[in-house]
């Protein structure tokens, strides 16, 4: 059986806005509005928790990391930990 992982990186509004300013979005004005950013983040979190996590028949390991106040090195460390523990997480699910 093949297993998959899904990692969602998120942040608070101010951090997302700051990051979006440095990107060249086609709809740049929209991607700087608090309502747009917050609703997009809510949709992605709900999608991760309720759709991917529940409809996956335990074949997908999901994780959400809030990157607001963590340095790049810590984010890399959390990612590597997540990636290296996917098989352990799946085995633990089978035991339960």
PDB file of N, CA and C in Angstrom:
ATOM      1  N   UNK A   1       0.839  -1.172   0.000  1.00  0.00           N
ATOM      2  CA  UNK A   1       0.000   0.000   0.000  1.00  0.00           C
ATOM      3  C   UNK A   1       0.890   1.244   0.000  1.00  0.00           C
ATOM      4  N   UNK A   2       0.493   2.236  -0.787  1.00  0.00           N
ATOM      5  CA  UNK A   2       1.277   3.463  -0.871  1.00  0.00           C
ATOM      6  C   UNK A   2       0.686   4.529   0.049  1.00  0.00           C
ATOM      7  N   UNK A   3       1.562   5.239   0.738  1.00  0.00           N
ATOM      8  CA  UNK A   3       1.146   6.298   1.646  1.00  0.00           C
ATOM      9  C   UNK A   3       1.683   7.632   1.161  1.00  0.00           C
ATOM     10  N   UNK A   4       1.011   8.692   1.572  1.00  0.00           N
ATOM     11  CA  UNK A   4       1.372  10.035   1.147  1.00  0.00           C
ATOM     12  C   UNK A   4       1.413  10.961   2.353  1.00  0.00           C
ATOM     13  N   UNK A   5       1.967  12.135   2.135  1.00  0.00           N
ATOM     14  CA  UNK A   5       1.972  13.141   3.195  1.00  0.00           C
ATOM     15  C   UNK A   5       1.540  14.476   2.604  1.00  0.00           C
ATOM     16  N   UNK A   6       0.982  15.313   3.461  1.00  0.00           N
ATOM     17  CA  UNK A   6       0.544  16.643   3.055  1.00  0.00           C
ATOM     18  C   UNK A   6       0.942  17.608   4.150  1.00  0.00           C
ATOM     19  N   UNK A   7       1.744  18.587   3.800  1.00  0.00           N
ATOM     20  CA  UNK A   7       2.237  19.567   4.760  1.00  0.00           C
ATOM     21  C   UNK A   7       1.738  20.941   4.347  1.00  0.00           C
ATOM     22  N   UNK A   8       1.032  21.614   5.256  1.00  0.00           N
ATOM     23  CA  UNK A   8       0.543  22.965   5.008  1.00  0.00           C
ATOM     24  C   UNK A   8       1.331  23.932   5.869  1.00  0.00           C
ATOM     25  N   UNK A   9       1.960  24.902   5.223  1.00  0.00           N
ATOM     26  CA  UNK A   9       2.664  25.956   5.946  1.00  0.00           C
ATOM     27  C   UNK A   9       1.756  27.175   5.973  1.00  0.00           C
ATOM     28  N   UNK A  10       1.553  27.740   7.147  1.00  0.00           N
ATOM     29  CA  UNK A  10       0.689  28.900   7.281  1.00  0.00           C
ATOM     30  C   UNK A  10       1.367  29.930   8.176  1.00  0.00           C
ATOM     31  N   UNK A  11       0.737  31.080   8.312  1.00  0.00           N
ATOM     32  CA  UNK A  11       1.261  32.146   9.164  1.00  0.00           C
ATOM     33  C   UNK A  11       0.106  33.090   9.484  1.00  0.00           C
ATOM     34  N   UNK A  12       0.364  34.065  10.358  1.00  0.00           N
ATOM     35  CA  UNK A  12      -0.689  35.030  10.651  1.00  0.00           C
ATOM     36  C   UNK A  12      -0.791  36.050   9.510  1.00  0.00           C
ATOM     37  N   UNK A  13      -1.830  36.885   9.558  1.00  0.00           N
ATOM     38  CA  UNK A  13      -2.107  37.817   8.468  1.00  0.00           C
ATOM     39  C   UNK A  13      -0.925  38.720   8.151  1.00  0.00           C
ATOM     40  N   UNK A  14      -0.337  39.340   9.164  1.00  0.00           N
ATOM     41  CA  UNK A  14       0.756  40.285   8.922  1.00  0.00           C
ATOM     42  C   UNK A  14       1.938  39.619   8.222  1.00  0.00           C
ATOM     43  N   UNK A  15       2.264  38.415   8.643  1.00  0.00           N
ATOM     44  CA  UNK A  15       3.393  37.703   8.029  1.00  0.00           C
ATOM     45  C   UNK A  15       3.074  37.315   6.589  1.00  0.00           C
ATOM     46  N   UNK A  16       1.867  36.830   6.347  1.00  0.00           N
ATOM     47  CA  UNK A  16       1.475  36.460   4.982  1.00  0.00           C
ATOM     48  C   UNK A  16       1.483  37.696   4.082  1.00  0.00           C
ATOM     49  N   UNK A  17       0.946  38.802   4.589  1.00  0.00           N
ATOM     50  CA  UNK A  17       0.926  40.043   3.806  1.00  0.00           C
ATOM     51  C   UNK A  17       2.353  40.476   3.462  1.00  0.00           C
ATOM     52  N   UNK A  18       3.241  40.436   4.454  1.00  0.00           N
ATOM     53  CA  UNK A  18       4.636  40.815   4.227  1.00  0.00           C
ATOM     54  C   UNK A  18       5.263  39.933   3.140  1.00  0.00           C
ATOM     55  N   UNK A  19       4.999  38.639   3.210  1.00  0.00           N
ATOM     56  CA  UNK A  19       5.549  37.715   2.207  1.00  0.00           C
ATOM     57  C   UNK A  19       4.934  37.953   0.831  1.00  0.00           C
ATOM     58  N   UNK A  20       3.616  38.208   0.803  1.00  0.00           N
ATOM     59  CA  UNK A  20       2.947  38.432  -0.478  1.00  0.00           C
ATOM     60  C   UNK A  20       3.437  39.700  -1.169  1.00  0.00           C
ATOM     61  N   UNK A  21       3.821  40.699  -0.394  1.00  0.00           N
ATOM     62  CA  UNK A  21       4.345  41.936  -0.976  1.00  0.00           C
ATOM     63  C   UNK A  21       5.621  41.652  -1.766  1.00  0.00           C
ATOM     64  N   UNK A  22       6.392  40.674  -1.320  1.00  0.00           N
ATOM     65  CA  UNK A  22       7.647  40.355  -2.013  1.00  0.00           C
ATOM     66  C   UNK A  22       7.433  39.473  -3.243  1.00  0.00           C
ATOM     67  N   UNK A  23       6.210  39.008  -3.449  1.00  0.00           N
ATOM     68  CA  UNK A  23       5.904  38.149  -4.596  1.00  0.00           C
ATOM     69  C   UNK A  23       5.206  38.958  -5.673  1.00  0.00           C
ATOM     70  N   UNK A  24       5.235  38.468  -6.883  1.00  0.00           N
ATOM     71  CA  UNK A  24       4.568  39.140  -8.002  1.00  0.00           C
ATOM     72  C   UNK A  24       3.267  38.421  -8.332  1.00  0.00           C
ATOM     73  N   UNK A  25       2.250  38.635  -7.518  1.00  0.00           N
ATOM     74  CA  UNK A  25       0.945  38.033  -7.778  1.00  0.00           C
ATOM     75  C   UNK A  25       0.230  38.812  -8.872  1.00  0.00           C
ATOM     76  N   UNK A  26      -0.487  38.110  -9.720  1.00  0.00           N
ATOM     77  CA  UNK A  26      -1.278  38.765 -10.753  1.00  0.00           C
ATOM     78  C   UNK A  26      -2.345  39.641 -10.102  1.00  0.00           C
ATOM     79  N   UNK A  27      -2.957  39.139  -9.057  1.00  0.00           N
ATOM     80  CA  UNK A  27      -3.997  39.879  -8.342  1.00  0.00           C
ATOM     81  C   UNK A  27      -3.426  40.447  -7.048  1.00  0.00           C
ATOM     82  N   UNK A  28      -2.325  41.159  -7.161  1.00  0.00           N
ATOM     83  CA  UNK A  28      -1.579  41.603  -5.988  1.00  0.00           C
ATOM     84  C   UNK A  28      -2.445  42.319  -4.958  1.00  0.00           C
ATOM     85  N   UNK A  29      -3.317  43.212  -5.406  1.00  0.00           N
ATOM     86  CA  UNK A  29      -4.152  43.952  -4.464  1.00  0.00           C
ATOM     87  C   UNK A  29      -5.013  43.044  -3.606  1.00  0.00           C
ATOM     88  N   UNK A  30      -5.583  42.018  -4.218  1.00  0.00           N
ATOM     89  CA  UNK A  30      -6.441  41.083  -3.485  1.00  0.00           C
ATOM     90  C   UNK A  30      -5.635  40.309  -2.460  1.00  0.00           C
ATOM     91  N   UNK A  31      -4.427  39.896  -2.817  1.00  0.00           N
ATOM     92  CA  UNK A  31      -3.623  39.065  -1.926  1.00  0.00           C
ATOM     93  C   UNK A  31      -2.965  39.842  -0.799  1.00  0.00           C
ATOM     94  N   UNK A  32      -3.330  41.115  -0.669  1.00  0.00           N
ATOM     95  CA  UNK A  32      -2.855  41.915   0.453  1.00  0.00           C
ATOM     96  C   UNK A  32      -3.992  42.263   1.404  1.00  0.00           C
ATOM     97  N   UNK A  33      -5.221  41.902   1.039  1.00  0.00           N
ATOM     98  CA  UNK A  33      -6.387  42.208   1.871  1.00  0.00           C
ATOM     99  C   UNK A  33      -6.533  41.173   2.980  1.00  0.00           C
ATOM    100  N   UNK A  34      -6.808  41.671   4.178  1.00  0.00           N
ATOM    101  CA  UNK A  34      -6.914  40.785   5.340  1.00  0.00           C
ATOM    102  C   UNK A  34      -8.015  39.750   5.170  1.00  0.00           C
ATOM    103  N   UNK A  35      -9.162  40.166   4.656  1.00  0.00           N
ATOM    104  CA  UNK A  35     -10.284  39.231   4.494  1.00  0.00           C
ATOM    105  C   UNK A  35      -9.922  38.096   3.537  1.00  0.00           C
ATOM    106  N   UNK A  36      -9.273  38.422   2.440  1.00  0.00           N
ATOM    107  CA  UNK A  36      -8.872  37.401   1.462  1.00  0.00           C
ATOM    108  C   UNK A  36      -7.862  36.435   2.060  1.00  0.00           C
ATOM    109  N   UNK A  37      -6.856  36.984   2.711  1.00  0.00           N
ATOM    110  CA  UNK A  37      -5.810  36.140   3.301  1.00  0.00           C
ATOM    111  C   UNK A  37      -6.387  35.241   4.384  1.00  0.00           C
ATOM    112  N   UNK A  38      -7.202  35.797   5.275  1.00  0.00           N
ATOM    113  CA  UNK A  38      -7.766  34.997   6.368  1.00  0.00           C
ATOM    114  C   UNK A  38      -8.714  33.924   5.856  1.00  0.00           C
ATOM    115  N   UNK A  39      -9.548  34.261   4.869  1.00  0.00           N
ATOM    116  CA  UNK A  39     -10.479  33.243   4.362  1.00  0.00           C
ATOM    117  C   UNK A  39      -9.727  32.147   3.613  1.00  0.00           C
ATOM    118  N   UNK A  40      -8.681  32.513   2.875  1.00  0.00           N
ATOM    119  CA  UNK A  40      -7.874  31.506   2.184  1.00  0.00           C
ATOM    120  C   UNK A  40      -7.204  30.573   3.185  1.00  0.00           C
ATOM    121  N   UNK A  41      -6.655  31.149   4.254  1.00  0.00           N
ATOM    122  CA  UNK A  41      -5.995  30.333   5.277  1.00  0.00           C
ATOM    123  C   UNK A  41      -7.004  29.392   5.935  1.00  0.00           C
ATOM    124  N   UNK A  42      -8.205  29.895   6.250  1.00  0.00           N
ATOM    125  CA  UNK A  42      -9.243  29.048   6.855  1.00  0.00           C
ATOM    126  C   UNK A  42      -9.628  27.901   5.930  1.00  0.00           C
ATOM    127  N   UNK A  43      -9.768  28.186   4.644  1.00  0.00           N
ATOM    128  CA  UNK A  43     -10.126  27.147   3.673  1.00  0.00           C
ATOM    129  C   UNK A  43      -9.042  26.077   3.617  1.00  0.00           C
ATOM    130  N   UNK A  44      -7.787  26.499   3.550  1.00  0.00           N
ATOM    131  CA  UNK A  44      -6.686  25.532   3.460  1.00  0.00           C
ATOM    132  C   UNK A  44      -6.559  24.687   4.723  1.00  0.00           C
ATOM    133  N   UNK A  45      -6.728  25.306   5.885  1.00  0.00           N
ATOM    134  CA  UNK A  45      -6.659  24.548   7.140  1.00  0.00           C
ATOM    135  C   UNK A  45      -7.816  23.563   7.214  1.00  0.00           C
ATOM    136  N   UNK A  46      -9.018  24.012   6.878  1.00  0.00           N
ATOM    137  CA  UNK A  46     -10.179  23.123   6.890  1.00  0.00           C
ATOM    138  C   UNK A  46      -9.999  21.985   5.890  1.00  0.00           C
ATOM    139  N   UNK A  47      -9.498  22.307   4.710  1.00  0.00           N
ATOM    140  CA  UNK A  47      -9.230  21.293   3.690  1.00  0.00           C
ATOM    141  C   UNK A  47      -8.248  20.248   4.209  1.00  0.00           C
ATOM    142  N   UNK A  48      -7.191  20.717   4.843  1.00  0.00           N
ATOM    143  CA  UNK A  48      -6.170  19.808   5.367  1.00  0.00           C
ATOM    144  C   UNK A  48      -6.735  18.911   6.457  1.00  0.00           C
ATOM    145  N   UNK A  49      -7.461  19.499   7.399  1.00  0.00           N
ATOM    146  CA  UNK A  49      -7.962  18.736   8.549  1.00  0.00           C
ATOM    147  C   UNK A  49      -9.160  17.863   8.203  1.00  0.00           C
ATOM    148  N   UNK A  50     -10.098  18.396   7.430  1.00  0.00           N
ATOM    149  CA  UNK A  50     -11.374  17.719   7.242  1.00  0.00           C
ATOM    150  C   UNK A  50     -11.494  16.903   5.967  1.00  0.00           C
ATOM    151  N   UNK A  51     -10.796  17.283   4.942  1.00  0.00           N
ATOM    152  CA  UNK A  51     -10.917  16.537   3.691  1.00  0.00           C
ATOM    153  C   UNK A  51      -9.754  15.573   3.525  1.00  0.00           C
ATOM    154  N   UNK A  52      -8.561  16.105   3.495  1.00  0.00           N
ATOM    155  CA  UNK A  52      -7.396  15.228   3.317  1.00  0.00           C
ATOM    156  C   UNK A  52      -7.267  14.273   4.491  1.00  0.00           C
ATOM    157  N   UNK A  53      -7.355  14.796   5.697  1.00  0.00           N
ATOM    158  CA  UNK A  53      -7.171  13.976   6.890  1.00  0.00           C
ATOM    159  C   UNK A  53      -8.231  12.916   7.090  1.00  0.00           C
ATOM    160  N   UNK A  54      -9.486  13.195   6.708  1.00  0.00           N
ATOM    161  CA  UNK A  54     -10.575  12.258   6.972  1.00  0.00           C
ATOM    162  C   UNK A  54     -10.917  11.357   5.794  1.00  0.00           C
ATOM    163  N   UNK A  55     -10.731  11.834   4.586  1.00  0.00           N
ATOM    164  CA  UNK A  55     -11.097  11.031   3.422  1.00  0.00           C
ATOM    165  C   UNK A  55      -9.954  10.169   2.915  1.00  0.00           C
ATOM    166  N   UNK A  56      -8.832  10.271   3.561  1.00  0.00           N
ATOM    167  CA  UNK A  56      -7.645   9.580   3.065  1.00  0.00           C
ATOM    168  C   UNK A  56      -7.580   8.113   3.461  1.00  0.00           C
ATOM    169  N   UNK A  57      -8.536   7.654   4.265  1.00  0.00           N
ATOM    170  CA  UNK A  57      -8.513   6.268   4.732  1.00  0.00           C
ATOM    171  C   UNK A  57      -7.179   5.961   5.412  1.00  0.00           C
ATOM    172  N   UNK A  58      -6.685   6.941   6.158  1.00  0.00           N
ATOM    173  CA  UNK A  58      -5.424   6.822   6.900  1.00  0.00           C
ATOM    174  C   UNK A  58      -4.213   6.557   6.010  1.00  0.00           C
ATOM    175  N   UNK A  59      -4.295   6.930   4.743  1.00  0.00           N
ATOM    176  CA  UNK A  59      -3.161   6.754   3.841  1.00  0.00           C
ATOM    177  C   UNK A  59      -2.347   8.037   3.692  1.00  0.00           C
ATOM    178  N   UNK A  60      -2.866   9.137   4.232  1.00  0.00           N
ATOM    179  CA  UNK A  60      -2.173  10.416   4.115  1.00  0.00           C
ATOM    180  C   UNK A  60      -1.901  10.971   5.505  1.00  0.00           C
ATOM    181  N   UNK A  61      -0.659  11.279   5.764  1.00  0.00           N
ATOM    182  CA  UNK A  61      -0.278  11.916   7.022  1.00  0.00           C
ATOM    183  C   UNK A  61      -0.292  13.420   6.776  1.00  0.00           C
ATOM    184  N   UNK A  62      -1.035  14.160   7.590  1.00  0.00           N
ATOM    185  CA  UNK A  62      -1.120  15.604   7.410  1.00  0.00           C
ATOM    186  C   UNK A  62      -0.490  16.333   8.585  1.00  0.00           C
ATOM    187  N   UNK A  63       0.030  17.512   8.304  1.00  0.00           N
ATOM    188  CA  UNK A  63       0.599  18.364   9.349  1.00  0.00           C
ATOM    189  C   UNK A  63       0.470  19.813   8.906  1.00  0.00           C
ATOM    190  N   UNK A  64       0.147  20.674   9.869  1.00  0.00           N
ATOM    191  CA  UNK A  64       0.084  22.109   9.627  1.00  0.00           C
ATOM    192  C   UNK A  64       1.143  22.764  10.500  1.00  0.00           C
ATOM    193  N   UNK A  65       1.995  23.573   9.887  1.00  0.00           N
ATOM    194  CA  UNK A  65       3.030  24.284  10.636  1.00  0.00           C
ATOM    195  C   UNK A  65       2.784  25.781  10.491  1.00  0.00           C
ATOM    196  N   UNK A  66       2.642  26.461  11.616  1.00  0.00           N
ATOM    197  CA  UNK A  66       2.522  27.915  11.616  1.00  0.00           C
ATOM    198  C   UNK A  66       3.930  28.494  11.572  1.00  0.00           C
ATOM    199  N   UNK A  67       4.248  29.169  10.488  1.00  0.00           N
ATOM    200  CA  UNK A  67       5.604  29.675  10.271  1.00  0.00           C
ATOM    201  C   UNK A  67       5.778  31.130  10.691  1.00  0.00           C
ATOM    202  N   UNK A  68       4.789  31.683  11.381  1.00  0.00           N
ATOM    203  CA  UNK A  68       4.808  33.105  11.717  1.00  0.00           C
ATOM    204  C   UNK A  68       6.075  33.530  12.435  1.00  0.00           C
ATOM    205  N   UNK A  69       6.425  32.842  13.492  1.00  0.00           N
ATOM    206  CA  UNK A  69       7.531  33.292  14.338  1.00  0.00           C
ATOM    207  C   UNK A  69       8.687  32.307  14.431  1.00  0.00           C
ATOM    208  N   UNK A  70       8.848  31.473  13.423  1.00  0.00           N
ATOM    209  CA  UNK A  70       9.969  30.536  13.501  1.00  0.00           C
ATOM    210  C   UNK A  70      10.978  30.843  12.395  1.00  0.00           C
ATOM    211  N   UNK A  71      12.244  30.751  12.716  1.00  0.00           N
ATOM    212  CA  UNK A  71      13.275  30.990  11.700  1.00  0.00           C
ATOM    213  C   UNK A  71      13.309  29.852  10.675  1.00  0.00           C
ATOM    214  N   UNK A  72      13.918  30.121   9.544  1.00  0.00           N
ATOM    215  CA  UNK A  72      13.990  29.136   8.459  1.00  0.00           C
ATOM    216  C   UNK A  72      14.624  27.830   8.913  1.00  0.00           C
ATOM    217  N   UNK A  73      15.618  27.922   9.780  1.00  0.00           N
ATOM    218  CA  UNK A  73      16.297  26.715  10.261  1.00  0.00           C
ATOM    219  C   UNK A  73      15.342  25.824  11.056  1.00  0.00           C
ATOM    220  N   UNK A  74      14.500  26.449  11.886  1.00  0.00           N
ATOM    221  CA  UNK A  74      13.515  25.692  12.669  1.00  0.00           C
ATOM    222  C   UNK A  74      12.472  25.072  11.750  1.00  0.00           C
ATOM    223  N   UNK A  75      12.044  25.814  10.742  1.00  0.00           N
ATOM    224  CA  UNK A  75      11.087  25.278   9.776  1.00  0.00           C
ATOM    225  C   UNK A  75      11.677  24.071   9.060  1.00  0.00           C
ATOM    226  N   UNK A  76      12.907  24.184   8.646  1.00  0.00           N
ATOM    227  CA  UNK A  76      13.574  23.054   7.995  1.00  0.00           C
ATOM    228  C   UNK A  76      13.645  21.859   8.933  1.00  0.00           C
ATOM    229  N   UNK A  77      13.970  22.103  10.182  1.00  0.00           N
ATOM    230  CA  UNK A  77      14.039  21.026  11.172  1.00  0.00           C
ATOM    231  C   UNK A  77      12.681  20.348  11.349  1.00  0.00           C
ATOM    232  N   UNK A  78      11.610  21.149  11.437  1.00  0.00           N
ATOM    233  CA  UNK A  78      10.268  20.577  11.582  1.00  0.00           C
ATOM    234  C   UNK A  78       9.872  19.788  10.336  1.00  0.00           C
ATOM    235  N   UNK A  79      10.222  20.307   9.169  1.00  0.00           N
ATOM    236  CA  UNK A  79       9.919  19.588   7.936  1.00  0.00           C
ATOM    237  C   UNK A  79      10.642  18.246   7.892  1.00  0.00           C
ATOM    238  N   UNK A  80      11.933  18.263   8.200  1.00  0.00           N
ATOM    239  CA  UNK A  80      12.711  17.022   8.173  1.00  0.00           C
ATOM    240  C   UNK A  80      12.181  16.013   9.190  1.00  0.00           C
ATOM    241  N   UNK A  81      11.773  16.495  10.350  1.00  0.00           N
ATOM    242  CA  UNK A  81      11.185  15.616  11.363  1.00  0.00           C
ATOM    243  C   UNK A  81       9.883  15.009  10.848  1.00  0.00           C
ATOM    244  N   UNK A  82       9.039  15.833  10.244  1.00  0.00           N
ATOM    245  CA  UNK A  82       7.782  15.362   9.672  1.00  0.00           C
ATOM    246  C   UNK A  82       8.052  14.303   8.604  1.00  0.00           C
ATOM    247  N   UNK A  83       8.972  14.609   7.698  1.00  0.00           N
ATOM    248  CA  UNK A  83       9.277  13.688   6.604  1.00  0.00           C
ATOM    249  C   UNK A  83       9.843  12.365   7.105  1.00  0.00           C
ATOM    250  N   UNK A  84      10.695  12.427   8.109  1.00  0.00           N
ATOM    251  CA  UNK A  84      11.322  11.191   8.587  1.00  0.00           C
ATOM    252  C   UNK A  84      10.398  10.367   9.476  1.00  0.00           C
ATOM    253  N   UNK A  85       9.332  10.966   9.983  1.00  0.00           N
ATOM    254  CA  UNK A  85       8.428  10.243  10.881  1.00  0.00           C
ATOM    255  C   UNK A  85       7.131   9.791  10.223  1.00  0.00           C
ATOM    256  N   UNK A  86       7.006   9.955   8.921  1.00  0.00           N
ATOM    257  CA  UNK A  86       5.766   9.568   8.238  1.00  0.00           C
ATOM    258  C   UNK A  86       5.484   8.082   8.416  1.00  0.00           C
ATOM    259  N   UNK A  87       6.452   7.239   8.191  1.00  0.00           N
ATOM    260  CA  UNK A  87       6.234   5.794   8.332  1.00  0.00           C
ATOM    261  C   UNK A  87       5.874   5.421   9.759  1.00  0.00           C
ATOM    262  N   UNK A  88       6.521   6.043  10.741  1.00  0.00           N
ATOM    263  CA  UNK A  88       6.200   5.782  12.147  1.00  0.00           C
ATOM    264  C   UNK A  88       4.763   6.176  12.450  1.00  0.00           C
ATOM    265  N   UNK A  89       4.345   7.324  11.949  1.00  0.00           N
ATOM    266  CA  UNK A  89       2.974   7.797  12.156  1.00  0.00           C
ATOM    267  C   UNK A  89       1.971   6.815  11.566  1.00  0.00           C
ATOM    268  N   UNK A  90       2.224   6.315  10.385  1.00  0.00           N
ATOM    269  CA  UNK A  90       1.316   5.367   9.739  1.00  0.00           C
ATOM    270  C   UNK A  90       1.274   4.055  10.513  1.00  0.00           C
ATOM    271  N   UNK A  91       2.411   3.575  10.967  1.00  0.00           N
ATOM    272  CA  UNK A  91       2.440   2.348  11.769  1.00  0.00           C
ATOM    273  C   UNK A  91       1.654   2.528  13.061  1.00  0.00           C
ATOM    274  N   UNK A  92       1.773   3.680  13.701  1.00  0.00           N
ATOM    275  CA  UNK A  92       1.019   3.949  14.929  1.00  0.00           C
ATOM    276  C   UNK A  92      -0.477   3.942  14.673  1.00  0.00           C
ATOM    277  N   UNK A  93      -0.910   4.427  13.529  1.00  0.00           N
ATOM    278  CA  UNK A  93      -2.334   4.417  13.193  1.00  0.00           C
ATOM    279  C   UNK A  93      -2.851   2.987  13.063  1.00  0.00           C
ATOM    280  N   UNK A  94      -2.040   2.114  12.480  1.00  0.00           N
ATOM    281  CA  UNK A  94      -2.461   0.724  12.292  1.00  0.00           C
ATOM    282  C   UNK A  94      -2.594   0.000  13.625  1.00  0.00           C
ATOM    283  N   UNK A  95      -1.768   0.377  14.584  1.00  0.00           N
ATOM    284  CA  UNK A  95      -1.791  -0.279  15.889  1.00  0.00           C
ATOM    285  C   UNK A  95      -3.039   0.109  16.669  1.00  0.00           C
ATOM    286  N   UNK A  96      -3.490   1.342  16.515  1.00  0.00           N
ATOM    287  CA  UNK A  96      -4.645   1.848  17.281  1.00  0.00           C
ATOM    288  C   UNK A  96      -5.900   1.168  16.963  1.00  0.00           C
TER     289      UNK A  96
END
